[in-house]
Amino acid sequence: MAEEERALLGSAGGDDGGVSPELLRSLPSACDPRRLPHRLIVLTLMCFLGFGSYFCYDNPAALQTQVQRDMKVNTAQFMALYAWYSWPNVVLCFFGGFLIDRVFGIRLGTIIFSIFVCAGQVVFALGALLNTFWLMNAGRFIFGIGGESLAVAQNTYAVSWFKGKELNLVFGLQLSMARIGSTVNMNIMGWIYSRVQDLLGYTGPSTLGLTLMIGGITCLFSLMCALILAYLDKRAEKLLSKEQGKTGEVIKLTDVKDFSLSLWLIFVICVCYYAAVFPFIGLGKVFFIEKFKFSPQEASAINSIVYIISAPMSPVFGLLVDKLGKNIVWVLCAVITTLASHIMLAFTFWNPWIAMCLLGVAYSLLACALWPMVAFVVPEHQLGTAYGFMQSIQNLGLAIIAIAAGMILDTRGYLFLEVFFSACVCLSLIAVVMLYFVNHLTGGDLNWSAKKREKLQKAAVTEKEI
């Protein structure tokens, strides 16, 4: 416990700021921003800050059958619910950090983005209640405005409160909580719909709308966390004279012309890979019911296994990649494993739990190995632009692929859809192989071992000091 306390306290125990040491010492440990109990309270609030957003993001996937039946829409229209979430983030990924740093500040920005998430879910539910599908799309658009920017705010809070070695642990815990939110949604929303149906005595738009309203309670809970966190952060600022957290992002669109071939290949891997994961999960529940004859409960459980595995494995794989390096090799392993899982789901009737568990492991590994590579191929002053551009084209790709997947399913069926997803992963695989050779030929460091990278960094620091 003492070791954990030292890790979590980090560098915060050094400076008492502008308040007298006697006053700070007189505070109970749960009220002292420097002490472990208080920081654990803040960490808990940070983790739950994005819970509602991730819970409600996959509401459509958990209720695919009900949405299509009650709203009388085809699969392409259903998948547009995901596309409308992604469209605003094609642009907002560039400006989320700017809005937090320069316009709202971290506290007000987090509250505003949380309100957008709540408002979007309410409009989404109202669209169902009023049997107006365009209003549901509008709700998802509003929800999207808040969702991705709220994740940026969550990370900014983490950097502000937890610096040094414990930061990776905090990011891992936040990601785990996000995946838990997605998992709970997948497994509980169908049950809530059944209870509302029993209460009303019939199915239809009203039942769907009330179910979505109940799901929106999680967004209200996250908004409450945002308000409490804002108060605690303001209080800590006064007690410790610490600055309000900032993202540190500097977005300059002119930097795009300086991006290397390696970075563009990383973008291709990102878009093609995630296009074969998130849209598949969005359509997965009915796929398992129709192909493998699963019950709705079993289908929800297997469709959420990717998120269940990701929750504990993301921090583990993050530590593994940090210790061993060789990022391109790990990405290659993840992409090949994902391709194998999609081929198994498309062409065999083997127990799908095998393929989905493989997909969950591969998804967790890729995230830990791919995203840090950006920092290896661009200068620090271009990181904000590079990550903003990567998220932007990821959302653009997800929006287009979501609609395309719905159209393929409506006209060709699940086999063609799985072939389409497999083709996306194949493009990602080609990009990984190209990245390996480009990195090798240009003398890049993407595939260095962690020991070699650390040794060369130390040599560079020593040379600079001399």
mmCIF file with all atom_site columns, N, CA and C in Angstrom, residues 34 83 111 139 141 199 228 233 252 270 318 337 404 437 440:
data_model
loop_
_atom_site.group_PDB
_atom_site.id
_atom_site.type_symbol
_atom_site.label_atom_id
_atom_site.label_alt_id
_atom_site.label_comp_id
_atom_site.label_asym_id
_atom_site.label_entity_id
_atom_site.label_seq_id
_atom_site.pdbx_PDB_ins_code
_atom_site.Cartn_x
_atom_site.Cartn_y
_atom_site.Cartn_z
_atom_site.occupancy
_atom_site.B_iso_or_equiv
_atom_site.pdbx_formal_charge
_atom_site.auth_seq_id
_atom_site.auth_comp_id
_atom_site.auth_asym_id
_atom_site.auth_atom_id
_atom_site.pdbx_PDB_model_num
ATOM 1  N N  . ARG A 1 34  ? -2.925  16.998  -1.962  1.00 0.00 ? 34  ARG A N  1
ATOM 2  C CA . ARG A 1 34  ? -1.618  16.347  -2.091  1.00 0.00 ? 34  ARG A CA 1
ATOM 3  C C  . ARG A 1 34  ? -1.648  14.903  -1.634  1.00 0.00 ? 34  ARG A C  1
ATOM 4  N N  . ALA A 1 83  ? -22.651 6.900   -38.131 1.00 0.00 ? 83  ALA A N  1
ATOM 5  C CA . ALA A 1 83  ? -22.035 7.883   -39.023 1.00 0.00 ? 83  ALA A CA 1
ATOM 6  C C  . ALA A 1 83  ? -22.269 9.305   -38.507 1.00 0.00 ? 83  ALA A C  1
ATOM 7  N N  . ILE A 1 111 ? -17.511 20.461  -18.508 1.00 0.00 ? 111 ILE A N  1
ATOM 8  C CA . ILE A 1 111 ? -18.947 20.563  -18.203 1.00 0.00 ? 111 ILE A CA 1
ATOM 9  C C  . ILE A 1 111 ? -19.762 20.772  -19.478 1.00 0.00 ? 111 ILE A C  1
ATOM 10 N N  . GLY A 1 139 ? -29.836 13.753  -32.710 1.00 0.00 ? 139 GLY A N  1
ATOM 11 C CA . GLY A 1 139 ? -29.355 13.475  -31.357 1.00 0.00 ? 139 GLY A CA 1
ATOM 12 C C  . GLY A 1 139 ? -27.963 12.871  -31.359 1.00 0.00 ? 139 GLY A C  1
ATOM 13 N N  . PHE A 1 141 ? -25.730 13.296  -33.649 1.00 0.00 ? 141 PHE A N  1
ATOM 14 C CA . PHE A 1 141 ? -24.812 14.358  -34.076 1.00 0.00 ? 141 PHE A CA 1
ATOM 15 C C  . PHE A 1 141 ? -24.416 15.225  -32.874 1.00 0.00 ? 141 PHE A C  1
ATOM 16 N N  . LEU A 1 199 ? -43.752 -3.383  -18.761 1.00 0.00 ? 199 LEU A N  1
ATOM 17 C CA . LEU A 1 199 ? -44.459 -2.312  -18.054 1.00 0.00 ? 199 LEU A CA 1
ATOM 18 C C  . LEU A 1 199 ? -45.539 -1.687  -18.929 1.00 0.00 ? 199 LEU A C  1
ATOM 19 N N  . ILE A 1 228 ? -18.475 17.942  -9.968  1.00 0.00 ? 228 ILE A N  1
ATOM 20 C CA . ILE A 1 228 ? -17.708 17.731  -8.731  1.00 0.00 ? 228 ILE A CA 1
ATOM 21 C C  . ILE A 1 228 ? -16.211 17.879  -9.004  1.00 0.00 ? 228 ILE A C  1
ATOM 22 N N  . ASP A 1 233 ? -11.006 20.613  -8.628  1.00 0.00 ? 233 ASP A N  1
ATOM 23 C CA . ASP A 1 233 ? -9.854  21.157  -9.341  1.00 0.00 ? 233 ASP A CA 1
ATOM 24 C C  . ASP A 1 233 ? -9.674  22.640  -9.019  1.00 0.00 ? 233 ASP A C  1
ATOM 25 N N  . LYS A 1 252 ? -1.530  23.138  -36.206 1.00 0.00 ? 252 LYS A N  1
ATOM 26 C CA . LYS A 1 252 ? -1.174  23.962  -37.367 1.00 0.00 ? 252 LYS A CA 1
ATOM 27 C C  . LYS A 1 252 ? -1.374  23.106  -38.608 1.00 0.00 ? 252 LYS A C  1
ATOM 28 N N  . CYS A 1 270 ? -4.513  2.789   -39.241 1.00 0.00 ? 270 CYS A N  1
ATOM 29 C CA . CYS A 1 270 ? -5.537  3.190   -38.262 1.00 0.00 ? 270 CYS A CA 1
ATOM 30 C C  . CYS A 1 270 ? -6.938  3.130   -38.862 1.00 0.00 ? 270 CYS A C  1
ATOM 31 N N  . GLY A 1 318 ? 0.178   -2.334  -22.812 1.00 0.00 ? 318 GLY A N  1
ATOM 32 C CA . GLY A 1 318 ? 0.907   -1.072  -22.786 1.00 0.00 ? 318 GLY A CA 1
ATOM 33 C C  . GLY A 1 318 ? 2.250   -1.221  -22.087 1.00 0.00 ? 318 GLY A C  1
ATOM 34 N N  . THR A 1 337 ? -3.785  -11.320 -36.547 1.00 0.00 ? 337 THR A N  1
ATOM 35 C CA . THR A 1 337 ? -4.747  -11.990 -35.654 1.00 0.00 ? 337 THR A CA 1
ATOM 36 C C  . THR A 1 337 ? -6.173  -11.534 -35.949 1.00 0.00 ? 337 THR A C  1
ATOM 37 N N  . ALA A 1 404 ? -21.487 2.206   -45.599 1.00 0.00 ? 404 ALA A N  1
ATOM 38 C CA . ALA A 1 404 ? -21.199 1.182   -46.607 1.00 0.00 ? 404 ALA A CA 1
ATOM 39 C C  . ALA A 1 404 ? -21.525 -0.210  -46.073 1.00 0.00 ? 404 ALA A C  1
ATOM 40 N N  . PHE A 1 437 ? 9.174   -1.825  -44.239 1.00 0.00 ? 437 PHE A N  1
ATOM 41 C CA . PHE A 1 437 ? 10.253  -1.621  -45.208 1.00 0.00 ? 437 PHE A CA 1
ATOM 42 C C  . PHE A 1 437 ? 10.648  -0.150  -45.314 1.00 0.00 ? 437 PHE A C  1
ATOM 43 N N  . HIS A 1 440 ? 12.704  0.592   -42.334 1.00 0.00 ? 440 HIS A N  1
ATOM 44 C CA . HIS A 1 440 ? 14.022  -0.039  -42.449 1.00 0.00 ? 440 HIS A CA 1
ATOM 45 C C  . HIS A 1 440 ? 14.924  0.733   -43.424 1.00 0.00 ? 440 HIS A C  1
#
